[in-house]
Coordinates of C-alpha atoms in Angstrom, one line a residue:
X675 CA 7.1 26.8 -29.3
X676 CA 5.4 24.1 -27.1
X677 CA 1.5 23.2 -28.2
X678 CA 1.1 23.8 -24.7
X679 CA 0.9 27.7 -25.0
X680 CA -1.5 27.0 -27.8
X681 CA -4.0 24.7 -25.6
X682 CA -4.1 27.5 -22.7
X683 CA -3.7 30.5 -24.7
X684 CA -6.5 30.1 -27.6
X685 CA -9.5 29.6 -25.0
X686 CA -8.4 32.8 -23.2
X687 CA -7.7 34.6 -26.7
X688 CA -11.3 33.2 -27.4
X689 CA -13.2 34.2 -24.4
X690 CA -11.6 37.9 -25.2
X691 CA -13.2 38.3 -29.0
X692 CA -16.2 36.4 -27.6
X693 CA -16.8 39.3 -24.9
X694 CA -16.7 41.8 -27.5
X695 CA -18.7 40.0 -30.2
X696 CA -20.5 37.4 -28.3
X697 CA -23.8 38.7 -29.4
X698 CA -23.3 39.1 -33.1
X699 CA -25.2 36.1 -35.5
X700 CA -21.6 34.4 -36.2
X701 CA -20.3 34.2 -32.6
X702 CA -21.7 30.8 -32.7
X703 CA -19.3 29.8 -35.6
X704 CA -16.8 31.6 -33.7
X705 CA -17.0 29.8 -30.3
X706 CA -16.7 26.4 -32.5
X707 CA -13.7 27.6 -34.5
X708 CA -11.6 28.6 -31.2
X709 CA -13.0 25.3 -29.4
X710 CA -11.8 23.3 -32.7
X711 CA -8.1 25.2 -32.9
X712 CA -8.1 24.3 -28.8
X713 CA -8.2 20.5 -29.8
X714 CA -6.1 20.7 -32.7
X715 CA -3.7 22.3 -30.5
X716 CA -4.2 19.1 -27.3
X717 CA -4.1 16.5 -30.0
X718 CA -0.7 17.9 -31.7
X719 CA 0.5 18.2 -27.5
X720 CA -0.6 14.6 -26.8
X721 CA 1.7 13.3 -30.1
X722 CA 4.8 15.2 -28.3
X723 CA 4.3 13.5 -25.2
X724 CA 3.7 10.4 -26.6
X725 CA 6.9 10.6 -28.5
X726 CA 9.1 12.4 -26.0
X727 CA 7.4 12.0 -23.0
X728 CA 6.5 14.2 -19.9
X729 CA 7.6 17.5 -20.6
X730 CA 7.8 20.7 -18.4
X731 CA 6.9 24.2 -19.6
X732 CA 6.9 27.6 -17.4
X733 CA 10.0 27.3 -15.3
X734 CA 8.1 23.7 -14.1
X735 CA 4.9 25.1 -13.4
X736 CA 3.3 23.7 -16.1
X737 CA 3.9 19.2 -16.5
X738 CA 2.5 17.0 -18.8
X739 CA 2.4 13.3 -18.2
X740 CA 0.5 10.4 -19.0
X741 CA -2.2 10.9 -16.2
X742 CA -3.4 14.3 -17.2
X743 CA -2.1 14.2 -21.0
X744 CA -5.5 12.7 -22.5
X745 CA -7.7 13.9 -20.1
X746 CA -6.2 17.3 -21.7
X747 CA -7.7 16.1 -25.5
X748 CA -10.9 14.4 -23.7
X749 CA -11.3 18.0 -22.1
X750 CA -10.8 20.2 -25.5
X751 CA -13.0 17.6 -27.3
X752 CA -16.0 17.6 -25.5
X753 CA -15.6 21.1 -25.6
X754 CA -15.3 21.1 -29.2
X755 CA -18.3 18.7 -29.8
X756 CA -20.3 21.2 -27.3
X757 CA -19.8 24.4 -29.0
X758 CA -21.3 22.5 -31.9
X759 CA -24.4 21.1 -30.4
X760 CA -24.8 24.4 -28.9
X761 CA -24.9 26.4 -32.4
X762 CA -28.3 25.5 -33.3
X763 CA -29.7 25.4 -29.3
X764 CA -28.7 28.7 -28.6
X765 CA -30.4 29.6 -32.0
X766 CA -33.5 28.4 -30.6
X767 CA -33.4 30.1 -27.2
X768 CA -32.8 33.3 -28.8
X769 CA -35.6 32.6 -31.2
X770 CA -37.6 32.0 -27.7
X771 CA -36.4 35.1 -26.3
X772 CA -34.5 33.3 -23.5
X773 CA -30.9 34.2 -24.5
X774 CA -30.8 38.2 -25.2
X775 CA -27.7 39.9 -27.2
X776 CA -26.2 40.2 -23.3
X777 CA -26.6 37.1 -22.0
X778 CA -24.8 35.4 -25.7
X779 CA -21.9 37.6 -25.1
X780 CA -21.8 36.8 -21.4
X781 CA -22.4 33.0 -22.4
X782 CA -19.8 32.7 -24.9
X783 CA -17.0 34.6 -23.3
X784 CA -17.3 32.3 -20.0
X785 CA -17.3 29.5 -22.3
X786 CA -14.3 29.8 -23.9
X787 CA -12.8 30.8 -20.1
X788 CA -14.7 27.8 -18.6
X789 CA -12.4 25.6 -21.2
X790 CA -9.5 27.5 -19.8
X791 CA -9.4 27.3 -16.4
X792 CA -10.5 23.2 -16.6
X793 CA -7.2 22.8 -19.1
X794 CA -5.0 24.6 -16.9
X795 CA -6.0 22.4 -13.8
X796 CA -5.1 19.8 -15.8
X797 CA -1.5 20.8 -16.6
X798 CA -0.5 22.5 -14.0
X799 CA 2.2 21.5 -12.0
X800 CA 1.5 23.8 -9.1
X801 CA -0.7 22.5 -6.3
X802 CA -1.7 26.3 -5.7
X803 CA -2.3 27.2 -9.2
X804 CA -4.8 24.1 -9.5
X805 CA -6.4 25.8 -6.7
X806 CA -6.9 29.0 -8.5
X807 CA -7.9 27.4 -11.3
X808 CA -10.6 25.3 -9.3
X809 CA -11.8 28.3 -8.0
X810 CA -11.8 30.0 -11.3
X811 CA -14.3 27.3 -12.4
X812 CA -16.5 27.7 -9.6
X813 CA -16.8 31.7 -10.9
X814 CA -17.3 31.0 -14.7
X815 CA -20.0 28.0 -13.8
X816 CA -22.2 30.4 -11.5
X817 CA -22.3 32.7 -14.4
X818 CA -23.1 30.1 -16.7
X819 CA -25.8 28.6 -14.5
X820 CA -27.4 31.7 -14.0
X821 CA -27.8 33.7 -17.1
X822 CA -31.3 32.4 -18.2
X823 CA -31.9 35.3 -15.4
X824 CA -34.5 33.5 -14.2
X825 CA -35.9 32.9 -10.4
X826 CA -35.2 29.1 -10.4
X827 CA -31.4 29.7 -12.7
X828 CA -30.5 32.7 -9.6
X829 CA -31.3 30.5 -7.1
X830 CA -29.2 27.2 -8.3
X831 CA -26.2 30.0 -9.2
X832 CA -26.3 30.6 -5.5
X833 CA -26.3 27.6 -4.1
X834 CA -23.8 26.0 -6.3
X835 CA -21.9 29.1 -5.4
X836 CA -22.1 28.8 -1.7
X837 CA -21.7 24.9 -1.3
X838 CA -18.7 24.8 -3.4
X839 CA -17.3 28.0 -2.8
X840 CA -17.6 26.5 1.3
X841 CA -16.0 23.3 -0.9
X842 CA -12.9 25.2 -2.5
X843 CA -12.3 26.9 1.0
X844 CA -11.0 23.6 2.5
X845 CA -9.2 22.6 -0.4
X846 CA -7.3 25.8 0.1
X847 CA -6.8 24.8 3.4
X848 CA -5.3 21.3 2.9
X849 CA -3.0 23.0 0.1
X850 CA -1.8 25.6 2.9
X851 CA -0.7 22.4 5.0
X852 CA 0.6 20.8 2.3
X853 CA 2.8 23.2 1.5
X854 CA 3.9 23.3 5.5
X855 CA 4.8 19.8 5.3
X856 CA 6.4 20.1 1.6
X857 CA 8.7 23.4 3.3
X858 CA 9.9 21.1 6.4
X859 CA 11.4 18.6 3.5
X860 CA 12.3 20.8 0.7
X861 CA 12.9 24.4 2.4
X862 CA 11.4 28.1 1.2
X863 CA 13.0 27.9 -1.8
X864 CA 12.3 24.1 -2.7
X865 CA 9.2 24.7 -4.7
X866 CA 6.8 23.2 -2.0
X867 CA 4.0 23.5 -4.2
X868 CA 5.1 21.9 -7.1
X869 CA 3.6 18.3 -7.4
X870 CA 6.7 16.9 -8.7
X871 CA 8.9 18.3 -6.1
X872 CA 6.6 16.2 -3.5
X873 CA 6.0 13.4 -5.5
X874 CA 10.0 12.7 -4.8
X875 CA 10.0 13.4 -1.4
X876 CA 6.4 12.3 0.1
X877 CA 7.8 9.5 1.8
X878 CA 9.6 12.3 4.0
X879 CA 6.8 14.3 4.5
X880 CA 5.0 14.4 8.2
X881 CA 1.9 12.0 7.9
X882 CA 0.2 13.8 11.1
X883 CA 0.2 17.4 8.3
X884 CA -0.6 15.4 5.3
X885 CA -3.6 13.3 6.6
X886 CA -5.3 16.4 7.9
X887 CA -4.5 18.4 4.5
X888 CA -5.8 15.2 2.6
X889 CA -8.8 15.6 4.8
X890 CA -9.6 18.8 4.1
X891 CA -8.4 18.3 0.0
X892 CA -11.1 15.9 -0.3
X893 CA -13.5 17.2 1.0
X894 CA -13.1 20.8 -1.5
X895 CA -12.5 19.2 -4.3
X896 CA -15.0 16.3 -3.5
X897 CA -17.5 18.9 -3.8
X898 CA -16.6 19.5 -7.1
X899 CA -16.7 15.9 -8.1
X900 CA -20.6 15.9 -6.4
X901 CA -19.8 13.2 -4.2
X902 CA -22.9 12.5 -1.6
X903 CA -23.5 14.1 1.4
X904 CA -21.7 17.2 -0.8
X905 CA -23.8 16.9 -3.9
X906 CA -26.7 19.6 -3.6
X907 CA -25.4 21.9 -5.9
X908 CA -25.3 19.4 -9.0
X909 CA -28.8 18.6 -10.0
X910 CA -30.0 22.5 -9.5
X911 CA -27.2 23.5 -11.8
X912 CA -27.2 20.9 -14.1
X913 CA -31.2 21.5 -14.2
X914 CA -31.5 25.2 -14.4
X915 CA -28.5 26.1 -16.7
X916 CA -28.7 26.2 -20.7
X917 CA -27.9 22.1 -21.7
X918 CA -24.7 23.1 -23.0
X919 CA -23.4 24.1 -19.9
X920 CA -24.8 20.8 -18.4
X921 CA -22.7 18.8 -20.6
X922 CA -19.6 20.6 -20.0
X923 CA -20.1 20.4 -16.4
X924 CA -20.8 16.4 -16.5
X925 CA -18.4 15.9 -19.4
X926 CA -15.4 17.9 -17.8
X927 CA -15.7 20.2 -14.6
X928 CA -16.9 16.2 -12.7
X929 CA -13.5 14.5 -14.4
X930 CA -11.1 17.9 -13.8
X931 CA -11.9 17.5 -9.7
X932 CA -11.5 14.0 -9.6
X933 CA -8.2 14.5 -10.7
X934 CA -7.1 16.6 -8.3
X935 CA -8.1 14.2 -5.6
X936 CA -6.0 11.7 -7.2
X937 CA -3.0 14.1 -7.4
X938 CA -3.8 14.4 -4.0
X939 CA -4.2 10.6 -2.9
X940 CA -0.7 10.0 -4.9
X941 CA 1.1 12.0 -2.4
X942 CA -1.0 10.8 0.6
X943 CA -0.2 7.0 0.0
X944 CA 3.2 8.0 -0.6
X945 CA 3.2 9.6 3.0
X946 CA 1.4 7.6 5.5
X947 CA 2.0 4.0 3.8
X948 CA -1.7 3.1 4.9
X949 CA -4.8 2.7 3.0
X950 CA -6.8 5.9 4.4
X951 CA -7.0 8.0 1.4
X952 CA -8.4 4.9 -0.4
X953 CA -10.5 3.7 2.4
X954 CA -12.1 7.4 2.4
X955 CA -12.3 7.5 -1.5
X956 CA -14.2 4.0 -1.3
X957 CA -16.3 4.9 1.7
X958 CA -17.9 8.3 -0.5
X959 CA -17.9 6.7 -3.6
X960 CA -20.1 3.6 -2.2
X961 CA -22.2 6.3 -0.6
X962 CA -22.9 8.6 -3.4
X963 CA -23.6 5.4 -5.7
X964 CA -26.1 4.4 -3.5
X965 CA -27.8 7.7 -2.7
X966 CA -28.1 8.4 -6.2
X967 CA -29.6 5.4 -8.0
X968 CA -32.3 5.8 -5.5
X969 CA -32.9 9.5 -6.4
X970 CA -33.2 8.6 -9.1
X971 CA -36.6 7.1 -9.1
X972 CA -37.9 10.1 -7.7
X973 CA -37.0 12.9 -10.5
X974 CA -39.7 14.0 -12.4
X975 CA -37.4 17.0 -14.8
X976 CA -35.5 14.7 -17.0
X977 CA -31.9 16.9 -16.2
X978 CA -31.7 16.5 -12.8
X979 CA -32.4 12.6 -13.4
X980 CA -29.0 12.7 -15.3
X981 CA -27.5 15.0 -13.2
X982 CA -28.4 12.5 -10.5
X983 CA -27.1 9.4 -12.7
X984 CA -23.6 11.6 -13.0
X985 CA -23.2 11.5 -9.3
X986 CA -23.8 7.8 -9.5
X987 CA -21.7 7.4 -12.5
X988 CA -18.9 9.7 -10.3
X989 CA -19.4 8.3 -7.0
X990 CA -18.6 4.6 -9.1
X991 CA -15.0 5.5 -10.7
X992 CA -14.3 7.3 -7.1
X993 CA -15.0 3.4 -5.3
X994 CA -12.5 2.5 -8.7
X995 CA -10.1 4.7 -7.5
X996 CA -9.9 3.7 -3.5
X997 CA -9.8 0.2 -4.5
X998 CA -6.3 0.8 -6.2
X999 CA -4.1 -1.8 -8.5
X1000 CA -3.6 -1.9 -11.8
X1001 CA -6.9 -3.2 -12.8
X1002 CA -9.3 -1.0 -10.6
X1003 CA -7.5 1.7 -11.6
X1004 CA -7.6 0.7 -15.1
X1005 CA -11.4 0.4 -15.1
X1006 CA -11.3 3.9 -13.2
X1007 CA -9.8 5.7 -16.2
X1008 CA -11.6 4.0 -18.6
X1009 CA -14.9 4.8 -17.2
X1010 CA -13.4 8.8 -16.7
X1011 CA -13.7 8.6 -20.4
X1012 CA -16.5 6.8 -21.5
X1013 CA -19.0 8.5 -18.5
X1014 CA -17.4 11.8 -19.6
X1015 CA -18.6 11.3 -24.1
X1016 CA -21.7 9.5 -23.1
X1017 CA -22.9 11.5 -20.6
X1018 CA -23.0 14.2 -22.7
X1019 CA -24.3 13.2 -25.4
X1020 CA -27.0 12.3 -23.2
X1021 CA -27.9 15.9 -22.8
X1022 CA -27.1 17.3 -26.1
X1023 CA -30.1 14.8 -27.1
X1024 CA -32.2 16.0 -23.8
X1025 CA -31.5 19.3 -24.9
X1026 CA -33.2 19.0 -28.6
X1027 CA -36.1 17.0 -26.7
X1028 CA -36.4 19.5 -24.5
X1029 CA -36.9 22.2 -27.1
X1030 CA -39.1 20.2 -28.8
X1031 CA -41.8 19.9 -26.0
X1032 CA -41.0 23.2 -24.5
X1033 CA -40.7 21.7 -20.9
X1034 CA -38.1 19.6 -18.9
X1035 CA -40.8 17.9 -17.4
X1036 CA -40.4 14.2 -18.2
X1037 CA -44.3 13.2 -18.4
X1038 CA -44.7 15.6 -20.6
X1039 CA -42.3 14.5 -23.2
X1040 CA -43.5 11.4 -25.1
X1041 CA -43.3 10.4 -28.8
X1042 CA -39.8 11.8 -30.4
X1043 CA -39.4 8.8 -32.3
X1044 CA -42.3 10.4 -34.4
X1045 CA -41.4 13.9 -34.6
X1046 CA -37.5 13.5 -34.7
X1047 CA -36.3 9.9 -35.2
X1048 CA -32.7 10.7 -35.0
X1049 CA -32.8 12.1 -31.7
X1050 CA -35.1 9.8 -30.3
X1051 CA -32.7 7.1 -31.0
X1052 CA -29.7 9.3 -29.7
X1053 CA -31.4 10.0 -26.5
X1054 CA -32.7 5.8 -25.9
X1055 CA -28.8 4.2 -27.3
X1056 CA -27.3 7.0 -25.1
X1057 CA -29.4 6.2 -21.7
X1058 CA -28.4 2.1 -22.8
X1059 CA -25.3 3.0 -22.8
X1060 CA -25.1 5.1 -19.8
X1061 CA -26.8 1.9 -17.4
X1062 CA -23.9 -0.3 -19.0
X1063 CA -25.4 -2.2 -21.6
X1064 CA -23.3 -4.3 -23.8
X1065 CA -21.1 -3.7 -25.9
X1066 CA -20.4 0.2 -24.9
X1067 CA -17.7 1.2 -22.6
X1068 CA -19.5 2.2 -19.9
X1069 CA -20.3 -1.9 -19.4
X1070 CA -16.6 -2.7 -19.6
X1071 CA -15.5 -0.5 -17.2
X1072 CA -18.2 -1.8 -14.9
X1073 CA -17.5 -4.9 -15.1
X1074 CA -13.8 -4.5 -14.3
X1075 CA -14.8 -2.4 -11.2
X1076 CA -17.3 -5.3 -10.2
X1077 CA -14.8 -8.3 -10.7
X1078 CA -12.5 -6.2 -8.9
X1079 CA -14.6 -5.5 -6.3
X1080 CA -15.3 -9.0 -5.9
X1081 CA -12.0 -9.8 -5.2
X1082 CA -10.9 -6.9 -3.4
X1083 CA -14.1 -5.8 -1.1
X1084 CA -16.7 -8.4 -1.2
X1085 CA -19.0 -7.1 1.4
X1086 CA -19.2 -3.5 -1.5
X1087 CA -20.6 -6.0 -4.3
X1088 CA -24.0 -6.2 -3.4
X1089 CA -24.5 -3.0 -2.4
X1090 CA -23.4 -2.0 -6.2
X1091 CA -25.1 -4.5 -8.0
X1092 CA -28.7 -3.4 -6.3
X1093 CA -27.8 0.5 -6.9
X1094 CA -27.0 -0.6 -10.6
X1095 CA -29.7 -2.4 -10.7
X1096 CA -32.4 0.1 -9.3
X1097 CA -30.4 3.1 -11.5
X1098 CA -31.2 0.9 -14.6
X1099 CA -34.7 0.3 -13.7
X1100 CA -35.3 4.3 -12.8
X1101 CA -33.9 5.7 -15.7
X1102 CA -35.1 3.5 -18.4
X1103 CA -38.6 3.0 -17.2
X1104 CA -38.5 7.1 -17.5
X1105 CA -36.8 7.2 -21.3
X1106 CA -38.9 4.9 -22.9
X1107 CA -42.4 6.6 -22.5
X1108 CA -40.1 9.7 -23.7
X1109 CA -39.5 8.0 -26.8
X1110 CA -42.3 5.5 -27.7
X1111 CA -45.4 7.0 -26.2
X1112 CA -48.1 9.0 -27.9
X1113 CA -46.5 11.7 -29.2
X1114 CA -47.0 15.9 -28.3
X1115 CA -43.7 17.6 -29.3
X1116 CA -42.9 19.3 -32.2
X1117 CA -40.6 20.1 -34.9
X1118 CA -38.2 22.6 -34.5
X1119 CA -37.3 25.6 -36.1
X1120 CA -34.0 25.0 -36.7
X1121 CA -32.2 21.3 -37.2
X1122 CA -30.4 19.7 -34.5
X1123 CA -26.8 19.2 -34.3
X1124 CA -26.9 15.3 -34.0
X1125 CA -23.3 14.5 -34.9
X1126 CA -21.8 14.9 -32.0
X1127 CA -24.4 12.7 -30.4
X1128 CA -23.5 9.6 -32.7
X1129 CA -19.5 10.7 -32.8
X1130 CA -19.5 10.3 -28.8
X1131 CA -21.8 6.8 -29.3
X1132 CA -19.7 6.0 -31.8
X1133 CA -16.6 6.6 -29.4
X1134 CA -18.1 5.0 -26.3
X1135 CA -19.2 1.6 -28.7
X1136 CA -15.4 1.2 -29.6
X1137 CA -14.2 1.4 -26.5
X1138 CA -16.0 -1.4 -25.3
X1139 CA -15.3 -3.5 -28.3
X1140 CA -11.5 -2.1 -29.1
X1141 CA -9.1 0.1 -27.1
X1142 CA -6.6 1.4 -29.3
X1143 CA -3.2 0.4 -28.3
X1144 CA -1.5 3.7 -27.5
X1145 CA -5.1 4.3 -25.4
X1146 CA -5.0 1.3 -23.6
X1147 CA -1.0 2.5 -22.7
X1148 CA -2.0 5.8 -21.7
X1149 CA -4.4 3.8 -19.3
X1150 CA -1.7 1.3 -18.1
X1151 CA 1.3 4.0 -17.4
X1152 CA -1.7 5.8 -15.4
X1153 CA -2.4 3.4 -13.5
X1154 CA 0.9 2.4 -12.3
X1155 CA 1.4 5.7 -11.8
X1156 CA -1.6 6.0 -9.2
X1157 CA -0.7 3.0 -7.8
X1158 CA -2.9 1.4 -4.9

């Protein structure tokens, strides 16, 4: 039996018992020990294809290949490493009477569906099924978002709701005309829908349907990715939802979108022979880097601040991504993966502070390092690391996208290096105070889950000192096969 039905079918086995038990004092344990079996069960399906290669599963609905293979492990392990850090926070809301026997079942069942409908974007084969799944996302994230219950968590539900629910609408769209132009080529009964099946034939398919539907497929599943002027929903989400649910959502639900927009950009380069889809992909991704590092002077709750650095950080690899070629899309990938185990770590360290000083409120944070050393040192390495200081990943993957950039778009460079620069300046002229000042948090109840802050450090250090050769393959074979 393929791994495959493993990877898809534990999460929704998990979210099932969760629904049912999802309030009882071990249903913490029991979310990790299903989130654990899910990446036992990606890493054992990334071996096959490494050995075999891409394989097929469902009557071709379901594919595998390099591009989406270990973004499928990435996926199930920062889901893994989340369930973890959220064992003891969750512990601590409840204490606090934020998280009632309810709202843990509710929480723990849509987080073992969340992980479910994010793995079977990634491996499906079907253009429409990746739309459900999408969609599917969308639902499980309002509920997720909104079950503190609170004035402030209904209100960021809703509008996440509506702005990408308006988002996912177009993207259904652009898939309808997809498939029009696929059936012209392949028939009724050709599988229009499978991205294989148009991946041989796009240079057949009518560029006047496919630029429109590309149109309308970025701008849905842009949504998703926050991209600027499409972003609004991100920083109330990421700022009013329990922490674990802001990790997931920088850590996976940001990557998952982005790679349906490259799906989509495969098959649009392939049609039209022109450099719109990249020229687009560039054009928003300079944007939202820009708009962002300037937001982010002006955040005072410490959350929204990183949810405003993710749209940087997404609006970066999506400039990667439009400048195309081997090494730009090299660097895109690379900084998928590092932006995704950094990023949240980030928050599983924010969340702890949080807790500590009962408030979200960055001037009223100061002094972990006294309180709690080790996450005061999580939270300051994990912020270097995010604004690309040597020698973590996130500062080799920039530099490859600058150095490309150079090259490729000169009159782009400058524009990066000032919002790097002023996103460096914003962001650690916030986290140091946080962590050095005079201190008026205190200890909590319960201890921390810290390891999977230093295990994604750990990660994102090697990464930018030593790519492991059957990584820096995956990364290679991707990229040729985005092209550009």
């Amino acid at each position: 039996m393929s791994p495959l039905y493993f990877v898809l079918g534990i999460p929704v086995a998990g979210s099932a018992v969760l629904a049912l038990i999802g309030h009882h004092h071990r249903a913490r344990d029991i979310n990790v020990a299903f989130s654990l079996s899910t990446f036992i069960a990606a890493c054992v399906l990334t071996a096959q294809v490494i050995s075999s290669g891409p394989l097929f599963a469902w009557n071709r609905q379901f594919f595998i290949d390099p591009l989406n293979v270990f973004l499928v492990t990435l996926t199930a392990f920062v889901g893994m490493t989340t369930a973890i850090f959220s064992r003891p926070y969750m512990r601590v809301e409840q204490d606090h009477g934020k998280m009632t026997p309810p709202r843990l079942r509710l929480y723990h069942s849509m987080y073992q569906l969340f992980s479910f409908t994010m793995l079977m974007a990634l491996t499906t084969n079907n253009m429409g099924i990746l739309w459900v799944a999408m969609e599917a996302a969308t639902l499980t994230t309002v509920l997720l978002v909104s079950v503190y219950r609170t004035a402030a968590s209904l209100e960021a539900a809703w509008k996440y709701f509506i702005l990408c629910g308006v988002g996912i609408a177009m993207a259904l769209l652009g898939t309808v005309l997809l498939h029009m132009a696929s059936e012209r080529v392949l028939g009724r009964e050709g599988g229009g829908l499978l991205w294989t099946n148009l991946n041989e034939v796009k240079a057949q398919l009518d560029p006047n349907i496919i630029t429109l539907a590309f149109a309308f497929l970025f701008i849905g599943y842009g949504t998703k990715v926050g991209l600027v002027p499409l972003h609004n929903w991100l920083p109330d989400a990421h700022a009013e939802g329990p922490t674990p649910v802001s990790a997931v959502l920088s850590g996976l639900l940001l990557n998952v979108a982005l790679y349906a927009v490259l799906r989509c950009k495969v098959l649009t380069d392939g049609a039209l022979h022109s450099a719109l889809a990249s020229q687009l992909m560039m054009a928003f991704g300079l944007l939202s880097v820009v708009v962002a590092a300037f937001f982010l002077s002006r955040q005072k709750d410490v959350k929204r601040m990183f949810a405003y650095s993710s749209i940087e950080h997404m609006g970066l690899i999506t400039f990667a991504f439009g400048l195309g070629g081997p090494i730009a899309n090299y660097a895109g990938l690379l900084h998928m993966t590092v932006h995704s185990l950094i990023k949240s770590a980030i928050f599983y360290s924010v969340g702890h502070a949080c807790q500590k000083a009962g408030t979200q409120v960055m001037d009223e944070i100061r002094g972990l390092i006294k309180v709690s050393p080790t996450v005061a040192w999580g939270l300051m390495l994990a912020s270097l690391a995010i604004l690309g200081m040597p020698p973590f990943g996130v500062f080799a993957s920039e530099f490859l996208i600058l150095t490309t950039a150079m090259r490729e778009q000169p009159w782009a460079t400058p524009l990066l290096l000032l919002a790097l620069a002023v996103a460096f300046a914003s962001v650690f002229s916030r986290v140091l105070p946080m962590v050095f000042g005079e201190t008026n948090v205190k200890p909590l109840a319960h201890s921390p889950a810290l390891l999977p802050v230093f295990v994604h450090l750990g990660l994102g250090l090697m990464l930018g000192l030593y790519i492991p050769p059957y990584l820096d393959g995956w990364y290679r074979q991707a990229a040729r096969m985005l092209g550009g």
